[in-house]
mmCIF file of C-alpha atoms in Angstrom:
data_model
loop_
_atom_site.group_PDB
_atom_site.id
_atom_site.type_symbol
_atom_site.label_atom_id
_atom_site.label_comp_id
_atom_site.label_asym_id
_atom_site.label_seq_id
_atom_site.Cartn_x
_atom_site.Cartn_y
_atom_site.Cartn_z
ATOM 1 C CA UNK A 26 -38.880 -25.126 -17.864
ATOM 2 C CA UNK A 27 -38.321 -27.147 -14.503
ATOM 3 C CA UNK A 28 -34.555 -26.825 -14.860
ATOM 4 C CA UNK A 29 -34.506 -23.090 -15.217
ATOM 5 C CA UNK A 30 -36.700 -22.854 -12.141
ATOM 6 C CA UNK A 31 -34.772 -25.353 -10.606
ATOM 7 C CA UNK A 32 -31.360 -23.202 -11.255
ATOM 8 C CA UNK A 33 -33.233 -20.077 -10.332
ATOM 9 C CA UNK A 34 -34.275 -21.208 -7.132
ATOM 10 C CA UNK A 35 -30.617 -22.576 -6.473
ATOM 11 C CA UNK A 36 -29.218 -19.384 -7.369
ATOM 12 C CA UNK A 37 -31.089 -17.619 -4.762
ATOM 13 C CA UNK A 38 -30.398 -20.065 -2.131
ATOM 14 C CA UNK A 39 -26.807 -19.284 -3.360
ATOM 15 C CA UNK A 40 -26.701 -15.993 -2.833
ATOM 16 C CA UNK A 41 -29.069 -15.749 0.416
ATOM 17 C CA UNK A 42 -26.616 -18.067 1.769
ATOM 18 C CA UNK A 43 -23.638 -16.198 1.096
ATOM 19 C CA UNK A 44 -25.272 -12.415 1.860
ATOM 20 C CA UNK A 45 -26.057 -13.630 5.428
ATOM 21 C CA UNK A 46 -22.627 -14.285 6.230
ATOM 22 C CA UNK A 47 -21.532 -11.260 5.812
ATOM 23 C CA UNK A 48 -20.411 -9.401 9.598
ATOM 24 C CA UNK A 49 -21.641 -6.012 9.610
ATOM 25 C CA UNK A 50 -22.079 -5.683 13.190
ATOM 26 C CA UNK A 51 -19.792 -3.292 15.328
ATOM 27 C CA UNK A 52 -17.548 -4.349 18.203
ATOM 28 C CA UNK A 53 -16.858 -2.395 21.228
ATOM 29 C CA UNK A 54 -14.772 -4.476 24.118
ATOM 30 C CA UNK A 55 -13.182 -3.515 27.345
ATOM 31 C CA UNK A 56 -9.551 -3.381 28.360
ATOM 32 C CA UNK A 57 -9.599 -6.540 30.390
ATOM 33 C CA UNK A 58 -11.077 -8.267 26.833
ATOM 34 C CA UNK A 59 -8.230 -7.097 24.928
ATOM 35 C CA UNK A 60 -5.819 -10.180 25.622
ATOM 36 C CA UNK A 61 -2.226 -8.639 24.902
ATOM 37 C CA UNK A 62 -3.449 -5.120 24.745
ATOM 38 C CA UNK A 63 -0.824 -1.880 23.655
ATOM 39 C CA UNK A 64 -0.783 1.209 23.403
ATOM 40 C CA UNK A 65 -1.013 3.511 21.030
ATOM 41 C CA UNK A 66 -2.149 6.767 19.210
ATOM 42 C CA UNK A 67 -4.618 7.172 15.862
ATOM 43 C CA UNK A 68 -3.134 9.452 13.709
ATOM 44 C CA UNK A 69 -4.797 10.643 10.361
ATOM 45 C CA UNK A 70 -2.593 9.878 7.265
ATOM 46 C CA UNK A 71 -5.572 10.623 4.846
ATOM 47 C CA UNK A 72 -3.353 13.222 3.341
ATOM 48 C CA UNK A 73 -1.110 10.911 2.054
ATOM 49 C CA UNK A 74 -1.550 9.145 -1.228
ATOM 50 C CA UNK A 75 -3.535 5.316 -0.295
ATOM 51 C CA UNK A 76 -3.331 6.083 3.059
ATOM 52 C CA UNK A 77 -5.945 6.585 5.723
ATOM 53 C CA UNK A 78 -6.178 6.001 9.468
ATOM 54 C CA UNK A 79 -2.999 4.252 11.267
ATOM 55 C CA UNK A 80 -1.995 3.519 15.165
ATOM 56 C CA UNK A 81 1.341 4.736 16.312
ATOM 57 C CA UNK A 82 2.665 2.462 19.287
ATOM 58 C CA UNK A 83 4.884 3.374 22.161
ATOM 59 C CA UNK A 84 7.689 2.421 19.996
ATOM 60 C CA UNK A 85 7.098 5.304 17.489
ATOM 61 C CA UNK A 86 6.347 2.107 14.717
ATOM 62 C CA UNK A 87 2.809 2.566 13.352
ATOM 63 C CA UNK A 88 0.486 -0.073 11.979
ATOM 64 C CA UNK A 89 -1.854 0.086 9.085
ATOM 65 C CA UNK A 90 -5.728 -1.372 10.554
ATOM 66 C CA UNK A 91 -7.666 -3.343 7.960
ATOM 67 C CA UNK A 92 -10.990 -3.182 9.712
ATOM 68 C CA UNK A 93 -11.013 0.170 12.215
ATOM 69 C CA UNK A 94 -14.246 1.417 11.141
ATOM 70 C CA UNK A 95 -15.955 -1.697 11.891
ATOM 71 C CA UNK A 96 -15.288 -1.101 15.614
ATOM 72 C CA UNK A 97 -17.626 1.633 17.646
ATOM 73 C CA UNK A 98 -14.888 4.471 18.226
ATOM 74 C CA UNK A 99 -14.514 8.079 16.632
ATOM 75 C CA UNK A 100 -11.483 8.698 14.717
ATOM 76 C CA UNK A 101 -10.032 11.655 16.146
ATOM 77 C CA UNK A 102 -6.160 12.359 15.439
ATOM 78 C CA UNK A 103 -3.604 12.080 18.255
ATOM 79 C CA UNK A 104 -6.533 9.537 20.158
ATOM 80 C CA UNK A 105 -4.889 7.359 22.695
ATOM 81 C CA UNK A 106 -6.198 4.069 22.509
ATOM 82 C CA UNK A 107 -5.462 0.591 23.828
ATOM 83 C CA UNK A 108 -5.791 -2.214 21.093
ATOM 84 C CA UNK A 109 -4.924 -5.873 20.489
ATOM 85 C CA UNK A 110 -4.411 -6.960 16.926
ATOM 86 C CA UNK A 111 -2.802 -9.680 14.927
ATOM 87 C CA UNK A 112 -0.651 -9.119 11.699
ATOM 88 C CA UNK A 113 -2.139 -9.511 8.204
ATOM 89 C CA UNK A 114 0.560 -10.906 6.028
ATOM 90 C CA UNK A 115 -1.848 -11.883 3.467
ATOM 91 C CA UNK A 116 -1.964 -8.070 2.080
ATOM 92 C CA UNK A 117 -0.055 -5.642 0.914
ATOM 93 C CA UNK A 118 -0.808 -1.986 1.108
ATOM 94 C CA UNK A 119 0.200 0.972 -1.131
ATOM 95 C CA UNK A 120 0.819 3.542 1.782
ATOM 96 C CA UNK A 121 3.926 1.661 2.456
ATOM 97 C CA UNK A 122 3.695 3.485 6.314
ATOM 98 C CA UNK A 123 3.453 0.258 8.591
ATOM 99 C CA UNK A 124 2.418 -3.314 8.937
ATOM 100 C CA UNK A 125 -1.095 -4.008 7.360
ATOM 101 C CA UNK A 126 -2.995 -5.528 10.963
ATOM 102 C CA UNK A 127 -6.543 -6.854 11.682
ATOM 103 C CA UNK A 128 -7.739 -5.405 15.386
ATOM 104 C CA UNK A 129 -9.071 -7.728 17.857
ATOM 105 C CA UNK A 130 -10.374 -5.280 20.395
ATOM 106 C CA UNK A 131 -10.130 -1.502 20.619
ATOM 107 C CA UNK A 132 -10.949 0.879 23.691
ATOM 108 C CA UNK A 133 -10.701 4.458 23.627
ATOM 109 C CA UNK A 134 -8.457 5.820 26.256
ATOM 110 C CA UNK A 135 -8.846 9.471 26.491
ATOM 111 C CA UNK A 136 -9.697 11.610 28.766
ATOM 112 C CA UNK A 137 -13.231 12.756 28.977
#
């Protein structure tokens, strides 16, 4: 009886441990905290199969954000935006539209 309460109590400390390291809160930075900042554009490619939201830079290349909707900006299509990011080569995406990318900082830059 002391063992299963002993590996029931360990099991919650288990998973209390791991559920409070979980980020869930939103980021919003400004331009002069986005170290190596571009520009670029949203554009919605929800219409396409296993696609969703992607940035198109300057260069007309577009990346493919793993974690946009954790950051406090609306997705609107043809948004410009400024945005610093580093690539994800650890995943592979089945839009096949642009490098997968994790986003450091994001500012909206449109006009109000």
């Amino acid at each position: 009886m002391n063992t299963l309460k002993q590996h029931l109590l360990l099991l919650l400390a288990l998973v209390f441990v791991t559920s409070s390291c979980v980020n869930t809160k939103t980021t919003t930075l400004k331009t002069e905290d986005c170290i190596n900042s571009v520009e670029g554009t949203l554009i919605d490619m929800t219409g396409l199969d296993g696609c969703g939201w992607m940035i198109k830079l300057k260069d007309g290349k577009k990346v493919n954000p793993t974690n946009l909707k954790r950051f406090n900006i609306a997705l609107t299509a043809n948004k410009n935006i400024r945005f610093s990011y580093t690539k994800n080569n650890d995943l592979v995406g089945i839009c096949m539209a642009g490098q997968i990318v994790d986003i450091t900082c994001i500012q909206d830059q449109s006009k109000e």
